[in-house]
Coordinates of C-alpha atoms and ligand atoms in Angstrom, one line a residue:
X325 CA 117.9 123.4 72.3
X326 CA 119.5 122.1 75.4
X327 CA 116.0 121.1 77.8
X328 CA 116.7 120.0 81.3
X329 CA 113.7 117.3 82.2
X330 CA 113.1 116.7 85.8
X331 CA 110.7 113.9 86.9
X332 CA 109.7 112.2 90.2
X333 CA 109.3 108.4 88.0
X334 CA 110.6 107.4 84.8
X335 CA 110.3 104.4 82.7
X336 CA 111.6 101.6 82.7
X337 CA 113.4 102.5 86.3
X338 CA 110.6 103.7 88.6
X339 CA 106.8 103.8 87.6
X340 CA 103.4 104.3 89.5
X341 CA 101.5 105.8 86.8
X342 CA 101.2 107.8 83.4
X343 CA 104.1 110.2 84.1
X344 CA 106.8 107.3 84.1
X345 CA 105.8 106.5 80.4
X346 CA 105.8 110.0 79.4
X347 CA 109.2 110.5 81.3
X348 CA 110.6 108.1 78.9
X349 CA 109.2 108.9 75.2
X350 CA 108.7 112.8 75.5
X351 CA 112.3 113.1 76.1
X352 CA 113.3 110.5 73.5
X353 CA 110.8 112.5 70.9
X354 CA 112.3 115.7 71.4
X355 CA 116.3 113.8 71.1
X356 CA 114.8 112.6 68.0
X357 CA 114.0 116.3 66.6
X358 CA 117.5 117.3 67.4
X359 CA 117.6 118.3 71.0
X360 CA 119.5 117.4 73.7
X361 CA 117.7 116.5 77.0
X362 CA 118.8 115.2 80.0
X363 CA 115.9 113.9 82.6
X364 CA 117.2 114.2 86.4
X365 CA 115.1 111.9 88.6
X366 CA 115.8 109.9 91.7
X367 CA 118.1 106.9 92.2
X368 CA 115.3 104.6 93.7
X369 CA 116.3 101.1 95.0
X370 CA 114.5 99.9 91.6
X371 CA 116.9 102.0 89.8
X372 CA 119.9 99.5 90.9
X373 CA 118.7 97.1 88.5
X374 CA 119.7 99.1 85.3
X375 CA 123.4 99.5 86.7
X376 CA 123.4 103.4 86.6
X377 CA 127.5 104.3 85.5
X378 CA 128.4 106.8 88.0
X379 CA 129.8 110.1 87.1
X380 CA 132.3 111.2 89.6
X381 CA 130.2 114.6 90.1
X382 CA 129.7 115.5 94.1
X383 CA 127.0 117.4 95.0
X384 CA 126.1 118.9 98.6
X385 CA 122.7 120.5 99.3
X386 CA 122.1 122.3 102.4
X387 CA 118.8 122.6 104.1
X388 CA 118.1 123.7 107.6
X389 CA 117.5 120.5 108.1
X390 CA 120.8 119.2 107.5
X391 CA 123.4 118.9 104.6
X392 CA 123.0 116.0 101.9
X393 CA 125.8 115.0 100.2
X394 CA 124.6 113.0 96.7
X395 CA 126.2 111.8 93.4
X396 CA 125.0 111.9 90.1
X397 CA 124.3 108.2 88.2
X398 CA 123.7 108.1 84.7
X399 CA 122.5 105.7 81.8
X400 CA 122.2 106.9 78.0
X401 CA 119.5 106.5 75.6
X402 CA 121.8 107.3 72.3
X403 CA 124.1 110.2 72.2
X404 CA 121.2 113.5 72.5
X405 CA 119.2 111.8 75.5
X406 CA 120.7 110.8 79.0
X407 CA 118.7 110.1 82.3
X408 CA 121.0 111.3 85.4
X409 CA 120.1 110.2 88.6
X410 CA 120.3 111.6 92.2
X411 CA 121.6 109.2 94.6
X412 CA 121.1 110.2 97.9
X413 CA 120.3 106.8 100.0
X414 CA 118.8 108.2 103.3
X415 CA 116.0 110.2 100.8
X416 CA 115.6 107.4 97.8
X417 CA 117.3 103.7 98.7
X418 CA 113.6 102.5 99.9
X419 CA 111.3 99.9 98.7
X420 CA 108.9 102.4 97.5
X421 CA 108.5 105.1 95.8
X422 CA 106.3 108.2 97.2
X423 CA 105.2 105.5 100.3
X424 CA 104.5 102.1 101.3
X425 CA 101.1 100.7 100.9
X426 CA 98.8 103.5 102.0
X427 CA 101.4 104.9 103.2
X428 CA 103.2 108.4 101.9
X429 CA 107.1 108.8 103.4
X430 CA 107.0 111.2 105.9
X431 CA 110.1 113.5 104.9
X432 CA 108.4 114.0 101.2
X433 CA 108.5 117.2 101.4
X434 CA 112.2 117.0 101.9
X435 CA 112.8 114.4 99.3
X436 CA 111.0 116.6 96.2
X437 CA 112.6 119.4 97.2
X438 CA 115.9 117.8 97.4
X439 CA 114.9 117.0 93.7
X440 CA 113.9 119.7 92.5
X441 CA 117.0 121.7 93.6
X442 CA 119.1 119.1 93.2
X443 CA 118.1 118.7 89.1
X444 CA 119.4 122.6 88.9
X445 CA 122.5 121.5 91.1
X446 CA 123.3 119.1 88.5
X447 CA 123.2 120.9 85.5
X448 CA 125.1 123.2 87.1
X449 CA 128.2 120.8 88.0
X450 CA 127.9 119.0 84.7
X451 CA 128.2 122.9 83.1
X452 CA 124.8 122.2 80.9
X453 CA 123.2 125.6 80.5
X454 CA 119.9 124.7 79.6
X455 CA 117.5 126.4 77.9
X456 CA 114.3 125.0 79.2
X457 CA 113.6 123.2 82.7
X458 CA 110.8 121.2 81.9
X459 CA 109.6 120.9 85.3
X460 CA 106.3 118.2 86.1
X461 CA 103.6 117.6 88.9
X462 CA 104.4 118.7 92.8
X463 CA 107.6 116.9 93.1
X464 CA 109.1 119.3 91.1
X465 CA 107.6 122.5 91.7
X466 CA 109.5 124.0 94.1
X467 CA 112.5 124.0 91.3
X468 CA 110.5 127.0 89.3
X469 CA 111.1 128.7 92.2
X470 CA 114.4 128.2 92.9
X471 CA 115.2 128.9 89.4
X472 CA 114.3 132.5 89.4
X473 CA 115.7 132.9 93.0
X474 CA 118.7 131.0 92.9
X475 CA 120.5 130.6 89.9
X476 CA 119.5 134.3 88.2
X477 CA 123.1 134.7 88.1
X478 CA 124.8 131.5 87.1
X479 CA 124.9 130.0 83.3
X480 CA 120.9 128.7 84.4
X481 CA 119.4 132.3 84.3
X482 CA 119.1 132.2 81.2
X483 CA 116.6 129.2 81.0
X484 CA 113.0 129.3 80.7
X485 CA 110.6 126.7 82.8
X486 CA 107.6 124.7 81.7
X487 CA 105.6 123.4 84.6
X488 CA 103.3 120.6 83.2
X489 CA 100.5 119.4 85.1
X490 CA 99.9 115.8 85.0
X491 CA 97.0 115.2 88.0
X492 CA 95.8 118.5 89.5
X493 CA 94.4 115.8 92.7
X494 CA 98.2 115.7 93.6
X495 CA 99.1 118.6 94.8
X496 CA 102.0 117.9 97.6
X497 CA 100.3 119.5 100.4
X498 CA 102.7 119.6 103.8
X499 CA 102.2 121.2 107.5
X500 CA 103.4 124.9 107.2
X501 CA 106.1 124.0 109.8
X502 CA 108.0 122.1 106.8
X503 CA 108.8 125.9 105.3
X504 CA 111.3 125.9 108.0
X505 CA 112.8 122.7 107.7
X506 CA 113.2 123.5 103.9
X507 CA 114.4 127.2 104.5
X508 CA 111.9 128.7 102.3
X509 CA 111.3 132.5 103.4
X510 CA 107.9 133.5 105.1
X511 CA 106.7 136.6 103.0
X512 CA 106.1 133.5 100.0
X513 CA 103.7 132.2 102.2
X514 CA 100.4 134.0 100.7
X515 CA 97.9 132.6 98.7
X516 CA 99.6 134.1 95.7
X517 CA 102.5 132.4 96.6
X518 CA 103.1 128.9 98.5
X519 CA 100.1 129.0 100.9
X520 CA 96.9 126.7 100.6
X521 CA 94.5 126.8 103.3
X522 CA 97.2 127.3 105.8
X523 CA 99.5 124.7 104.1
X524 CA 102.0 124.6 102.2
X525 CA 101.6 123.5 98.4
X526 CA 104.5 122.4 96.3
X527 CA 102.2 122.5 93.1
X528 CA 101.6 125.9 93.4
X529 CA 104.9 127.4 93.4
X530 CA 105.0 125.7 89.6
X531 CA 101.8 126.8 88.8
X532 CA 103.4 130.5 90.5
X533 CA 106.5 130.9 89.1
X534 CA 106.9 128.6 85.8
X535 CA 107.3 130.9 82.7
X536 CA 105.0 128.4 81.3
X537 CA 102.0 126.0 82.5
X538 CA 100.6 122.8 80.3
X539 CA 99.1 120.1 80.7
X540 CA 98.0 116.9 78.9
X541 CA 95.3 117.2 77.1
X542 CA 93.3 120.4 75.5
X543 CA 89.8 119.0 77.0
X544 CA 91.6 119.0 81.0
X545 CA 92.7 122.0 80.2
X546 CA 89.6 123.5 80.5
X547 CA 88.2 121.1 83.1
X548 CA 90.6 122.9 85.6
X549 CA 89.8 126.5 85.1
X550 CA 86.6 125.5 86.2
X551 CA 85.7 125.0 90.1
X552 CA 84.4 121.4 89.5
X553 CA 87.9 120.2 87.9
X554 CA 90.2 122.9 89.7
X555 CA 90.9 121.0 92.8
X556 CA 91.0 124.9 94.9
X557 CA 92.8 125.9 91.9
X558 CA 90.7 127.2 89.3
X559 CA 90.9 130.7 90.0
X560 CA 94.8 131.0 90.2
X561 CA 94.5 128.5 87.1
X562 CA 92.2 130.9 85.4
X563 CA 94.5 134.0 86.2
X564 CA 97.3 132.7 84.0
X565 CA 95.4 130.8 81.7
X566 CA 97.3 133.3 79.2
X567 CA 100.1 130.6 79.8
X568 CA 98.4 127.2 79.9
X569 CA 98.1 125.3 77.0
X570 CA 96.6 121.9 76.7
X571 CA 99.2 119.8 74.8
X572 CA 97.7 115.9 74.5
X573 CA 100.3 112.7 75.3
X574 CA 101.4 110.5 72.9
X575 CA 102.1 106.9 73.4
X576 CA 105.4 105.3 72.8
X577 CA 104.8 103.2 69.9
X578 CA 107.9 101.4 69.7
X579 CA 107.0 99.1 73.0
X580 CA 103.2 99.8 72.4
X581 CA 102.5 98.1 68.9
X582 CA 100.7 94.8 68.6
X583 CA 102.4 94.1 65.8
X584 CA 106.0 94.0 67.2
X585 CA 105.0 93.5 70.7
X586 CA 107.5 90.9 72.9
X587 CA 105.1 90.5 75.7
X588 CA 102.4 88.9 73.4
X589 CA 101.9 84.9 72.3
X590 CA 100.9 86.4 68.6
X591 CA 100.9 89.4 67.0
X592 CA 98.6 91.3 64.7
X593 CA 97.5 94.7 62.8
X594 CA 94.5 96.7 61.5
X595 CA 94.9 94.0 58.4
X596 CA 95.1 91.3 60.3
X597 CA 93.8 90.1 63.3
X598 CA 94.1 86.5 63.5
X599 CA 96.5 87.4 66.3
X600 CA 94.1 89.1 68.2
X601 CA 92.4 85.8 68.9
X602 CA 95.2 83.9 69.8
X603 CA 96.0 86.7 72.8
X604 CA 92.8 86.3 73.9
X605 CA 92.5 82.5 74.0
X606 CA 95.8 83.1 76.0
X607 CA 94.5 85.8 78.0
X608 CA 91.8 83.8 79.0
X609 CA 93.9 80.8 79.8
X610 CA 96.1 83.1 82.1
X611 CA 93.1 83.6 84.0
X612 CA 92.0 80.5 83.9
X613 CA 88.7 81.1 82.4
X614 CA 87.4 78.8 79.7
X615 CA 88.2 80.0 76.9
X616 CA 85.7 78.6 74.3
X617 CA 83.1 80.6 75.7
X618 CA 81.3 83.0 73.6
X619 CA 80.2 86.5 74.7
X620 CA 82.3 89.7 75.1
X621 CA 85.6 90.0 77.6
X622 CA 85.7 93.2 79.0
X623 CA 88.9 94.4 80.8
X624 CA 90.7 96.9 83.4
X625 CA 93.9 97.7 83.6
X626 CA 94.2 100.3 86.4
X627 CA 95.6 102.2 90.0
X628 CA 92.5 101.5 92.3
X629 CA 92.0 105.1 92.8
X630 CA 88.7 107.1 93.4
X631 CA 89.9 108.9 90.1
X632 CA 89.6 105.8 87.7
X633 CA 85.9 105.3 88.8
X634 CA 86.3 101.3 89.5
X635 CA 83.3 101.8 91.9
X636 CA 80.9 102.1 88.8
X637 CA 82.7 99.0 87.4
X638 CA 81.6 97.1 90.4
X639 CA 78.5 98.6 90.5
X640 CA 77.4 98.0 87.4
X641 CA 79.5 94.6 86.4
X642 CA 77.3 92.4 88.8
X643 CA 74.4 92.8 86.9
X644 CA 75.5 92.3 83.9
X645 CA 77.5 89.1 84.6
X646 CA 74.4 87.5 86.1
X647 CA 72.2 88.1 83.2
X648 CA 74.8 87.6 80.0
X649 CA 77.9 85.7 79.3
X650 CA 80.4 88.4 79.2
X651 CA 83.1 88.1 81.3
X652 CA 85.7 90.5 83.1
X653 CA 89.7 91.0 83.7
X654 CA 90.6 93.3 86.0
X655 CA 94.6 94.1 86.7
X656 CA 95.0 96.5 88.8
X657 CA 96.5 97.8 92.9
X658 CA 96.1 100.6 94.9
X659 CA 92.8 101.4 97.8
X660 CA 93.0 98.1 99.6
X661 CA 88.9 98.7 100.1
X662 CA 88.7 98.6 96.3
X663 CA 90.9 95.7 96.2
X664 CA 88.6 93.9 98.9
X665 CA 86.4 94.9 96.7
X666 CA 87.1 92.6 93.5
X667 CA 88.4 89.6 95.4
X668 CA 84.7 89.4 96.4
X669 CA 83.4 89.8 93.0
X670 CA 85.8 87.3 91.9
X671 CA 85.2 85.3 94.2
X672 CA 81.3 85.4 93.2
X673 CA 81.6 84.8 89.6
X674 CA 84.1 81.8 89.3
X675 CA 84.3 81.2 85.6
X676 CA 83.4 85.0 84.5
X677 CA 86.4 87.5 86.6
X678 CA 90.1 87.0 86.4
X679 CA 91.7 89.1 89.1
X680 CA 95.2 89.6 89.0
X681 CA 95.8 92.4 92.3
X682 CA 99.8 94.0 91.9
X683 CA 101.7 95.8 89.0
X684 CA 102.6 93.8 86.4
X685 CA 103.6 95.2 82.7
X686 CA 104.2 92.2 81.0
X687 CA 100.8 91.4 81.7
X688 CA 99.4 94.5 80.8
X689 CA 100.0 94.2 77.4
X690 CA 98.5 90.7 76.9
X691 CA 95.7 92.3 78.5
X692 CA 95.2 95.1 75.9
X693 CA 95.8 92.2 73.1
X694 CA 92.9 90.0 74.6
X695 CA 90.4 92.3 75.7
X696 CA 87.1 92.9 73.3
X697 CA 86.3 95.9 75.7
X698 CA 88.5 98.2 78.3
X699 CA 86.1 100.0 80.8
X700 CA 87.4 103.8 82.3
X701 CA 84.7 104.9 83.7
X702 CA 87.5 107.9 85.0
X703 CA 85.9 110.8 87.3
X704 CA 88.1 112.7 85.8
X705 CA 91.6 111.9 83.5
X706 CA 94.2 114.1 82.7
X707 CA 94.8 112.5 79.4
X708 CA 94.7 109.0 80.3
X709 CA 97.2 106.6 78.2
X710 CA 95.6 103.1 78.2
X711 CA 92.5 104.1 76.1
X712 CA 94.9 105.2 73.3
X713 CA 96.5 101.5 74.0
X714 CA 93.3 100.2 74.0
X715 CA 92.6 101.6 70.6
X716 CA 95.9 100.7 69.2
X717 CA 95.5 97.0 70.2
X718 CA 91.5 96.5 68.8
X719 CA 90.2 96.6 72.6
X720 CA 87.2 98.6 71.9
X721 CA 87.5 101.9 74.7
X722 CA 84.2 102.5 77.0
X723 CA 85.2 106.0 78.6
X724 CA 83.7 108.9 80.3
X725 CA 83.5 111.6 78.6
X726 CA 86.1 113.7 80.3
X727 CA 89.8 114.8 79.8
X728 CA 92.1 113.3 78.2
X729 CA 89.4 110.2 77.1
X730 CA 87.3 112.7 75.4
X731 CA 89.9 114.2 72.6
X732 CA 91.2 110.7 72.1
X733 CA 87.8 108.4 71.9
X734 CA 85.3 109.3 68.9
X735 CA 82.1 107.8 69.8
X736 CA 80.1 104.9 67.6
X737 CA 77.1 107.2 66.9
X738 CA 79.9 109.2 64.5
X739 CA 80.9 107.6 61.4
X740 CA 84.3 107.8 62.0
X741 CA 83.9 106.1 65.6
X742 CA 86.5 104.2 67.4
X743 CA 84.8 103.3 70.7
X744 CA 81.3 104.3 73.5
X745 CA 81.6 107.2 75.3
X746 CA 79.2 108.1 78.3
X747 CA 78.5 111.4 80.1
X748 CA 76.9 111.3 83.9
X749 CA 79.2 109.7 86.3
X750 CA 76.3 107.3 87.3
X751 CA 75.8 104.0 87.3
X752 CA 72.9 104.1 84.9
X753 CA 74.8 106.1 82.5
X754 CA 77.8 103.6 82.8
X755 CA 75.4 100.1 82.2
X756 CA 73.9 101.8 79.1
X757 CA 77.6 102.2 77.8
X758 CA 78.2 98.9 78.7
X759 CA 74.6 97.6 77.1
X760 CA 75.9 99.3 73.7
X761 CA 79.6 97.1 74.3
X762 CA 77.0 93.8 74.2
X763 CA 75.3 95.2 71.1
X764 CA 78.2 95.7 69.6
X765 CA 80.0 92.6 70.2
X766 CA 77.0 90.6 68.4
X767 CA 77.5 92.5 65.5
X768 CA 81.3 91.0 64.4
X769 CA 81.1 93.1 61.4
X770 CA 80.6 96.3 62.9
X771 CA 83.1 95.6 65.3
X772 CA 85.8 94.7 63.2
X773 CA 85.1 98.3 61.8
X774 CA 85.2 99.8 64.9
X775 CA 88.7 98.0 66.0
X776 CA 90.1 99.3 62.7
X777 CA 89.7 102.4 62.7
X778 CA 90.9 102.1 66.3
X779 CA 94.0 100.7 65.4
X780 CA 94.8 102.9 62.6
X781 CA 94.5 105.9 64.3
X782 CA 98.1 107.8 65.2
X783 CA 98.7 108.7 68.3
X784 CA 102.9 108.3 68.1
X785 CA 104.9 110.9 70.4
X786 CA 106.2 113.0 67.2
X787 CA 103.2 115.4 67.0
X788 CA 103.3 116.3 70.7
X789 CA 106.9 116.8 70.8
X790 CA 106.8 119.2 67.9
X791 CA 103.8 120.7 70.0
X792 CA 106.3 121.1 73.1
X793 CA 109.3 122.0 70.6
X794 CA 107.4 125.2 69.6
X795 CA 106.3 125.9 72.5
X796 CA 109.7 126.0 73.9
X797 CA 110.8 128.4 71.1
X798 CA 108.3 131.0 71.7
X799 CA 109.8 130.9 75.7
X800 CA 113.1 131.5 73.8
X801 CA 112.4 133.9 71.2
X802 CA 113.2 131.8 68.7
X803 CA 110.2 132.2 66.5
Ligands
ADP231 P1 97.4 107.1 85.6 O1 98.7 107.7 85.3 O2 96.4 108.2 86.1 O3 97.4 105.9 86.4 P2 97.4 106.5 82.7 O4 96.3 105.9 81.9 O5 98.0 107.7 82.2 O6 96.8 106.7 84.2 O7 98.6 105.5 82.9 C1 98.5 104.4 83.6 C2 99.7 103.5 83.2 O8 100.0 102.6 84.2 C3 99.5 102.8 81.9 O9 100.8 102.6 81.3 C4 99.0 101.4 82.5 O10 99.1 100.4 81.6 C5 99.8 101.3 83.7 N1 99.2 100.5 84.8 C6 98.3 100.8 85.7 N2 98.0 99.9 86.6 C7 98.8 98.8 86.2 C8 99.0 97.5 86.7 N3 98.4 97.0 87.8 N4 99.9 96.7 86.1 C9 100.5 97.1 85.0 N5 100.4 98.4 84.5 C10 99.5 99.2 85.1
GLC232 C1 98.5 111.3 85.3 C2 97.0 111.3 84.9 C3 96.8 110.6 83.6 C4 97.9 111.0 82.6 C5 99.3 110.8 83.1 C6 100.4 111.1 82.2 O1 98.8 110.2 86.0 O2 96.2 110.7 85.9 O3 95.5 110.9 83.0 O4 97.8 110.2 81.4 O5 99.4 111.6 84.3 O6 100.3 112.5 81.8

């Protein structure tokens, strides 16, 4: 099948969050099983880096508020999987990506929906007829839309649309007023159609008109049907839940594999973790904490986002620092309160928290090597990808049970168990899944067990592709 990807971030050229990693190894999966897909994303500054080839192809878009004249980029993965990119410099040549700091661009509106037309524009003036637009989270909703009332008759009628939902809490909400400066018609402004307590909402015009909905993982899948996971969505969620399927990530295990990985001083494997200890002492050295101390090193890797629930880590983490020997490395940018937040409890436990505040993915992966423990506490998760890092590296997961963390993470109290799970999104609830992380660290046996069947577990990219694959062939009638 021909599939037409179109993503706001993609690995290695833009990244926030999740979706960029997934941007990178779903399409590489499915070029694998035969297909050819081409992801159309912006040309960020960051993009410059990777020396984009350009294609020649012109392409005008014309919105009341002005026309845009852009050119397509492009860099190939092997011959089935090319990423094209959409330069258009007044929208993307910034330092950021959505915003600056706190900050969201003000045009966004303009700039996703410059993408998501723009993706169709392309494939158009490159004359690839898909047959699935894959389209994901609010920057590219709007595309569903203009796919069934723009391009019925060109060579893209034909295709189908998946819409997959990454983080219902994103929804692309804009003032009404932008409808105009986008040209989109009135009579869709309904709550059936664009409108959202009298504003308008690029996510639902996927979650409207895609043939398809999924999202990433069978567990969220039911969290937002329901009015405490929905966001405001659940009922319009609920009414096409005939659609919605619940398909979980993978991870991309050629760049996420402790036993090949570049970014680490030694590597290891389920049969031997010698390795394991060597990142650690490293890990602890990079922090410069001393690193002959006994007791278990808990880690974060995170966006400092009300999501992740890093306000139970520094509720509970105080405590527990005072009265043990653990200690605690937190990576990890976003709310600058929550970042306040953890230069104070660094500052308070010299010796015991490493603090590194930015985005860093080098570090990241020594992180996962060292760490004993990796704390996501989330309020909610989507899927979540660094628990399933986590496991692959031997850093023992302490999750909520919610999401994504819950079809991935098998609690100790099973005898196939790979890490501690906890229910209430309470403090209280959180220590005691930290208390079982002690008890389990002075038991080396049992958690060399644990970390095993961690490591050994597969979560590699191939069966969610072929989960998407057949999905796709049911859109087509192909099955
Ligand atoms: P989300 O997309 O909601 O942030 P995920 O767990 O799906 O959560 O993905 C987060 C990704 O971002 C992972 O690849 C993680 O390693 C990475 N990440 C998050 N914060 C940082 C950081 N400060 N430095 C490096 N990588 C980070
Ligand atoms: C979102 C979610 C995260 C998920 C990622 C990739 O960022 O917050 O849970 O893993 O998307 O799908």
């Amino acid at each position: 099948m021909k599939i037409l990807f179109v993503v706001s971030e993609v690995l290695p050229f833009s990244k926030t969050g999740g979706l960029a990693d997934v941007a990178s190894a779903l399409p590489a999966a499915l070029a694998g099983l035969g297909h050819e897909v081409k992801v159309v994303t912006p040309a960020y500054a960051s993009v410059r880096a990777a020396k984009p080839e350009p294609l020649g192809v012109p392409l005008s878009l014309s919105f009341p508020a002005g026309t845009f004249h852009s050119e397509l980029l492009s860099v190939s993965h092997g011959p089935n999987h090319q990423v094209l990119f959409l330069a258009q410099d007044a929208l993307y040549d910034r330092p950021g990506i959505y915003g600056e700091g706190p900050w969201p661009y003000a045009d966004n509106a303009l700039r996703y929906a410059f993408l998501s037309v723009g993706a169709l524009s392309a494939a158009q003036a490159l004359g690839f007829a898909p047959d699935i637009v894959h389209l994901n989270d609010w920057q590219t909703g709007l595309a569903a839309l203009a796919l069934l009332r723009g391009y019925g008759d060109t060579p893209l009628g034909r295709a189908r649309s998946v819409f997959t939902l990454h983080n219902l809490a994103y929804q692309g909400w804009f003032p009404k007023e932008q409808m105009d400066v986008l040209g989109l018609p009135w009579e869709l402004f309904t709550p059936d159609g664009l409108e959202f307590y009298d504003q308008l909402n690029f996510l639902k015009a996927g979650v409207v008109w895609a043939d398809a909905l999924t999202t990433v993982s069978p567990t969220y899948a039911r969290d937002i049907q329901t009015p405490e996971g929905g966001e405001g969505l659940h009922g319009l969620l609920r009414e096409r839940a005939g659609a919605l399927t619940g398909i979980l990530n993978g991870i991309d295990t050629t760049t996420w594999n402790p036993a090949t990985d570049v970014h680490l001083p030694a590597r290891f494997h389920a049969g031997d973790l010698a390795g394991k200890a060597e990142c650690r002492r490293a890990l602890l050295s990079r922090f410069g904490l001393p690193a002959e101390a006994e007791g278990p090193l808990f880690v974060c890797i995170s966006r400092m986002a009300a999501q992740k629930g890093m306000d139970l880590v520094l509720e509970v983490m105080p405590g527990l620092l005072s009265r043990s020997n653990a200690r605690l490395v937190v990576l990890g940018s976003g709310d600058p309160e929550l970042e306040t937040a953890f230069r104070v409890l660094a500052s308070r436990f010299p010796g015991q928290v490493g603090l590194q505040l930015g985005y860093d993915e080098s570090l990241s992966h020594l992180v996962e090597a060292g760490g004993d423990f990796f704390l996501m506490p989330s309020r909610f998760e989507p899927c979540g990808l660094n628990q399933m890092y986590s496991l692959a590296y031997g850093c023992v997961p302490v999750v909520r049970s919610v999401g994504g963390l819950s079809d991935t993470v098998v609690d100790l109290s099973q005898p196939d168990g790979t890490g501690i799970r906890f229910d209430a999104f309470s403090a209280p609830a959180f220590e005691r899944a930290v208390e079982r992380a002690m008890a389990l660290h002075a038991d080396s046996t049992a958690l060399e067990a644990v970390r095993r069947r961690g490591m050994v577990r597969d979560f590699s990219w191939g069966r969610s592709a072929r989960a998407y694959e057949a999905l796709y062939r049911r859109l087509v009638g192909t099955t």
